[in-house]
XYZ file of N, CA and C in Angstrom:
384
model
N 0.838 -1.191 0.046
C -0.080 -0.112 -0.064
C 0.873 1.415 -0.118
N 0.279 2.224 -0.504
C 1.070 3.517 -0.706
C 1.159 4.331 0.808
N 1.859 5.043 0.996
C 1.816 5.799 2.230
C 0.470 6.987 2.046
N 0.094 7.173 3.280
C -1.151 8.326 3.167
C -0.576 9.685 2.839
N -1.231 10.530 2.003
C -0.698 11.683 1.534
C -0.562 12.679 2.869
N 0.685 13.407 2.992
C 0.672 14.308 4.309
C 0.058 15.505 3.942
N -0.865 15.786 4.650
C -1.626 17.172 4.568
C -0.415 18.263 4.643
N 0.422 18.213 5.685
C 1.324 19.222 5.964
C 2.075 19.467 4.878
N 2.417 18.667 3.789
C 3.321 18.983 2.818
C 2.453 19.794 1.597
N 1.299 19.865 1.765
C 0.727 20.665 0.685
C 1.186 22.050 0.713
N 1.581 22.489 -0.577
C 1.865 24.085 -0.677
C 0.709 25.010 -0.337
N 1.165 26.093 0.167
C 0.005 27.181 0.367
C -0.660 27.505 -0.918
N -0.136 27.308 -1.929
C -0.936 27.620 -3.199
C -2.261 27.007 -3.240
N -2.052 25.610 -2.899
C -3.622 24.835 -3.082
C -4.486 25.196 -1.722
N -3.983 25.675 -0.481
C -4.691 26.111 0.505
C -5.416 27.447 0.329
N -4.701 28.199 -0.698
C -5.448 29.414 -0.876
C -5.997 29.705 -2.345
N -6.192 28.487 -3.085
C -6.781 28.560 -4.225
C -8.263 28.910 -4.333
N -8.938 29.723 -5.014
C -10.195 30.035 -5.192
C -10.830 29.338 -6.330
N -11.984 28.646 -5.949
C -12.739 27.976 -7.079
C -14.275 28.525 -7.041
N -14.905 28.413 -8.098
C -16.104 28.819 -8.283
C -16.600 28.632 -9.555
N -17.786 29.457 -10.073
C -18.248 29.310 -11.256
C -18.790 30.691 -11.728
N -18.467 30.921 -12.951
C -18.843 32.136 -13.611
C -19.966 31.824 -14.681
N -21.077 32.727 -14.379
C -22.178 32.630 -15.425
C -22.328 33.987 -15.875
N -23.217 34.018 -17.086
C -23.402 35.210 -17.789
C -24.917 35.639 -17.719
N -25.380 36.874 -17.254
C -26.690 37.039 -17.107
C -27.297 36.956 -18.327
N -28.523 36.384 -18.363
C -29.249 36.278 -19.629
C -29.643 37.608 -20.454
N -29.749 38.658 -19.582
C -30.072 39.979 -20.016
C -28.939 40.614 -20.751
N -27.737 40.091 -20.637
C -26.467 40.489 -21.223
C -26.072 39.523 -22.235
N -26.595 38.454 -22.629
C -26.220 37.281 -23.475
C -25.961 37.885 -24.846
N -27.048 38.805 -25.253
C -27.044 39.233 -26.572
C -25.863 40.404 -26.877
N -25.287 40.946 -25.804
C -24.099 41.690 -25.955
C -22.965 41.058 -25.848
N -22.666 39.725 -25.876
C -21.530 39.114 -25.766
C -21.496 37.929 -26.880
N -20.256 38.077 -27.895
C -20.071 37.251 -28.883
C -19.409 35.859 -28.442
N -19.575 34.796 -28.764
C -19.131 33.598 -28.496
C -17.552 33.694 -28.289
N -17.007 34.395 -29.219
C -15.478 34.675 -29.343
C -14.806 35.854 -28.425
N -15.616 36.447 -27.774
C -15.303 37.505 -26.771
C -14.518 36.857 -25.644
N -13.397 37.518 -25.396
C -12.561 37.167 -24.066
C -13.113 37.257 -22.834
N -13.182 36.298 -21.811
C -13.616 36.499 -20.597
C -12.290 36.258 -19.739
N -12.042 37.338 -18.869
C -10.961 37.335 -17.739
C -11.653 37.133 -16.454
N -11.152 36.098 -15.780
C -11.833 35.640 -14.407
C -10.401 35.896 -13.491
N -10.597 36.887 -12.601
C -9.358 37.242 -11.772
C -9.679 37.657 -10.462
N -8.604 37.652 -9.548
C -8.882 37.708 -8.051
C -8.009 39.116 -8.050
N -8.276 40.020 -7.109
C -7.416 41.100 -6.823
C -7.650 41.592 -5.422
N -6.476 42.121 -4.643
C -6.683 42.474 -3.349
C -7.855 43.389 -3.016
N -8.418 43.052 -1.849
C -9.721 44.067 -1.681
C -9.442 45.483 -1.477
N -8.073 45.762 -0.955
C -7.544 47.011 -0.591
C -6.196 46.988 -1.402
N -5.949 48.290 -1.759
C -4.449 48.563 -2.436
C -4.446 48.417 -3.829
N -3.423 47.753 -4.396
C -3.323 47.640 -5.769
C -4.470 46.894 -6.364
N -4.879 47.374 -7.568
C -5.954 46.748 -8.457
C -5.229 45.678 -9.431
N -3.915 45.342 -9.329
C -3.407 44.326 -10.073
C -3.894 43.070 -9.623
N -4.514 42.502 -10.843
C -4.776 40.996 -10.354
C -3.598 40.293 -9.666
N -4.043 39.394 -8.710
C -3.232 38.379 -7.974
C -3.111 37.060 -8.568
N -4.412 37.006 -9.634
C -4.220 35.832 -10.259
C -5.383 35.962 -11.327
N -4.969 35.488 -12.615
C -6.030 35.971 -13.811
C -6.061 34.595 -14.667
N -7.095 34.370 -15.160
C -7.441 33.185 -15.954
C -8.335 33.680 -17.292
N -7.919 33.137 -18.330
C -8.477 33.774 -19.720
C -9.341 32.519 -20.445
N -10.654 32.855 -20.481
C -11.618 31.834 -21.121
C -12.254 32.716 -22.335
N -13.231 32.036 -22.833
C -14.097 32.680 -24.000
C -15.571 32.728 -23.407
N -16.456 33.616 -23.971
C -17.855 33.454 -23.789
C -18.537 32.215 -23.885
N -18.058 31.513 -25.133
C -18.453 30.260 -25.569
C -18.386 29.000 -24.468
N -17.154 29.311 -23.413
C -16.967 28.400 -22.431
C -17.960 28.549 -21.143
N -18.775 29.761 -21.330
C -19.651 30.007 -20.205
C -20.935 29.071 -20.159
N -21.412 28.832 -18.935
C -20.887 29.107 -17.498
C -19.705 28.265 -17.558
N -18.811 28.626 -16.873
C -17.491 27.990 -16.635
C -17.031 27.906 -15.105
N -16.491 26.869 -14.797
C -16.114 26.526 -13.475
C -14.612 27.191 -13.536
N -14.007 27.551 -12.492
C -12.700 28.093 -12.501
C -11.878 27.714 -11.229
N -10.515 27.838 -11.031
C -9.654 27.774 -10.142
C -8.780 28.960 -10.457
N -8.380 29.570 -9.201
C -7.538 30.687 -9.459
C -6.491 30.208 -8.294
N -5.079 30.378 -8.469
C -4.138 29.925 -7.411
C -2.933 30.790 -7.853
N -1.817 30.452 -7.073
C -0.736 31.177 -7.171
C 0.038 31.003 -8.398
N -0.221 29.850 -9.064
C 0.449 29.711 -10.516
C -0.068 30.563 -11.593
N -1.170 31.512 -11.275
C -1.552 32.363 -12.144
C -1.428 33.678 -11.902
N -0.336 34.151 -11.058
C 0.025 35.262 -10.519
C 0.602 35.952 -11.682
N 0.505 37.187 -11.782
C 1.272 38.202 -12.983
C 2.555 38.423 -12.461
N 2.750 38.619 -10.944
C 3.967 38.765 -10.486
C 4.328 37.994 -9.137
N 5.481 37.329 -8.974
C 5.710 36.558 -7.789
C 5.544 37.268 -6.565
N 5.479 38.712 -6.593
C 5.496 39.255 -5.358
C 4.012 39.800 -4.905
N 2.997 39.332 -5.949
C 1.713 39.733 -5.708
C 0.882 38.387 -5.891
N 0.727 37.447 -4.938
C 0.077 36.258 -5.030
C -1.284 36.223 -4.045
N -2.008 35.317 -4.502
C -3.409 35.021 -3.744
C -2.755 34.763 -2.278
N -1.737 33.723 -2.057
C -1.676 33.205 -0.960
C -0.912 34.291 0.035
N -0.427 35.516 -0.663
C -0.144 36.541 0.171
C -1.121 37.520 0.609
N -2.343 37.352 0.142
C -3.377 38.436 0.239
C -4.199 37.855 1.477
N -4.902 38.880 2.210
C -5.813 38.494 3.328
C -7.163 38.480 2.910
N -7.458 39.252 1.930
C -8.878 39.619 1.503
C -8.817 39.743 0.037
N -9.567 39.243 -0.817
C -9.613 39.452 -2.430
C -10.967 39.694 -2.854
N -11.289 40.080 -3.979
C -12.379 40.360 -4.759
C -12.224 39.433 -6.061
N -13.144 38.466 -6.341
C -12.962 37.878 -7.597
C -13.939 38.603 -8.524
N -13.466 38.820 -9.493
C -14.446 39.554 -10.807
C -14.288 38.793 -11.995
N -15.346 38.873 -12.959
C -15.300 38.242 -14.088
C -15.479 39.426 -15.157
N -14.932 39.299 -16.185
C -15.270 40.449 -17.219
C -15.286 39.805 -18.730
N -16.250 40.188 -19.407
C -16.296 40.143 -20.917
C -15.491 41.163 -21.566
N -14.473 40.929 -22.367
C -13.773 41.984 -23.049
C -13.804 41.827 -24.438
N -14.498 42.998 -25.008
C -14.606 42.982 -26.427
C -13.311 43.132 -27.087
N -12.473 43.817 -26.456
C -11.204 44.003 -27.355
C -10.313 43.180 -26.979
N -10.456 42.237 -25.801
C -9.395 41.335 -25.684
C -8.330 41.604 -24.787
N -8.352 43.172 -24.508
C -7.328 43.782 -23.414
C -7.703 43.452 -22.094
N -6.520 43.439 -21.304
C -6.661 43.022 -19.946
C -7.203 44.366 -19.208
N -7.078 45.692 -19.704
C -7.551 46.799 -19.043
C -9.140 46.996 -19.503
N -9.752 47.306 -18.441
C -11.209 47.580 -18.650
C -11.595 48.563 -19.722
N -12.551 48.319 -20.512
C -13.059 49.337 -21.468
C -14.286 49.518 -21.397
N -15.025 50.629 -21.765
C -16.429 50.985 -21.947
C -17.122 49.677 -22.874
N -18.083 49.329 -22.475
C -18.960 48.407 -23.160
C -18.422 46.901 -22.803
N -17.467 46.522 -21.755
C -17.172 45.408 -21.052
C -18.161 45.088 -20.253
N -18.403 43.777 -20.012
C -19.621 43.155 -19.184
C -18.902 42.616 -17.873
N -19.286 43.221 -16.732
C -18.737 42.794 -15.596
C -19.607 42.223 -14.594
N -18.924 41.190 -13.712
C -19.349 40.791 -12.448
C -18.374 40.515 -11.502
N -18.731 40.539 -10.126
C -17.709 40.332 -9.076
C -18.251 39.849 -7.998
N -17.434 39.195 -6.953
C -17.763 38.602 -5.836
C -17.914 39.735 -4.644
N -18.404 39.388 -3.583
C -18.021 40.318 -2.189
C -16.561 39.732 -1.946
N -16.150 40.638 -0.890
C -14.652 40.337 -0.473
C -14.769 39.096 0.227
N -13.861 38.238 -0.258
C -13.578 36.828 0.329
C -12.338 36.723 0.721
N -11.967 35.676 1.522
C -10.670 35.257 1.710
C -9.986 34.161 0.923
N -8.742 34.218 0.607
C -8.176 33.181 -0.296
C -8.248 31.904 0.319
N -8.797 30.884 -0.661
C -9.007 29.709 0.007
C -10.564 29.206 -0.208
N -11.500 30.410 -0.548
C -12.778 29.976 -0.608
C -13.111 29.173 -1.772
N -14.141 28.224 -1.779
C -14.677 27.578 -2.635
C -16.065 27.732 -3.024
N -16.475 27.437 -4.296
C -17.856 27.678 -4.656
C -18.306 28.970 -4.642
N -17.510 29.901 -5.175
C -18.124 31.139 -5.501
C -18.923 31.222 -6.637
N -20.216 31.865 -6.789
C -20.813 32.158 -7.773
C -20.714 33.705 -8.220
N -20.354 33.607 -9.337
C -20.062 35.040 -9.948
C -21.110 35.260 -11.238
N -21.845 36.119 -11.289
C -22.691 36.471 -12.517
C -22.398 37.815 -13.166
N -21.886 37.659 -14.376
C -21.674 38.852 -15.140
C -22.915 39.621 -15.493
N -23.260 40.751 -14.929
C -24.475 41.087 -14.916
C -24.592 42.847 -15.100
N -23.538 43.282 -15.255
C -23.609 44.777 -15.717
C -22.653 45.111 -16.792
N -23.010 46.298 -17.443
C -22.065 46.733 -18.441
C -21.293 48.013 -17.918
N -19.933 47.795 -18.442
C -19.023 48.962 -18.143
C -19.500 50.453 -18.919
N -19.510 51.390 -18.241
C -19.528 52.632 -18.802
C -18.264 53.280 -19.567
């Protein structure tokens, strides 16, 4: 038999991974093309707005289950496991640019702690 996995050996990245599901509000479905880019990201609730983790999907993938973890950090200095409180957002980007543009479709979670699972995020508002 194999040895039982050691829980203590699990890296912080797994303990602080965030999982959930992103859906697009039916009212906005007509405004999103199947090939539009969807960014799913976590950012610190306070301070820098730079994403701590970011995942790229397409509207045709929605509704989509996601996992955000330290492997998706844009900078090793800014990671989920280093954050106390984060906001998870989802954005349909017409331009495919990481920066928000007018006409993008948005949704975000409440403030949560890294490690939360089962977040439900609905993309339900349009950026001005």
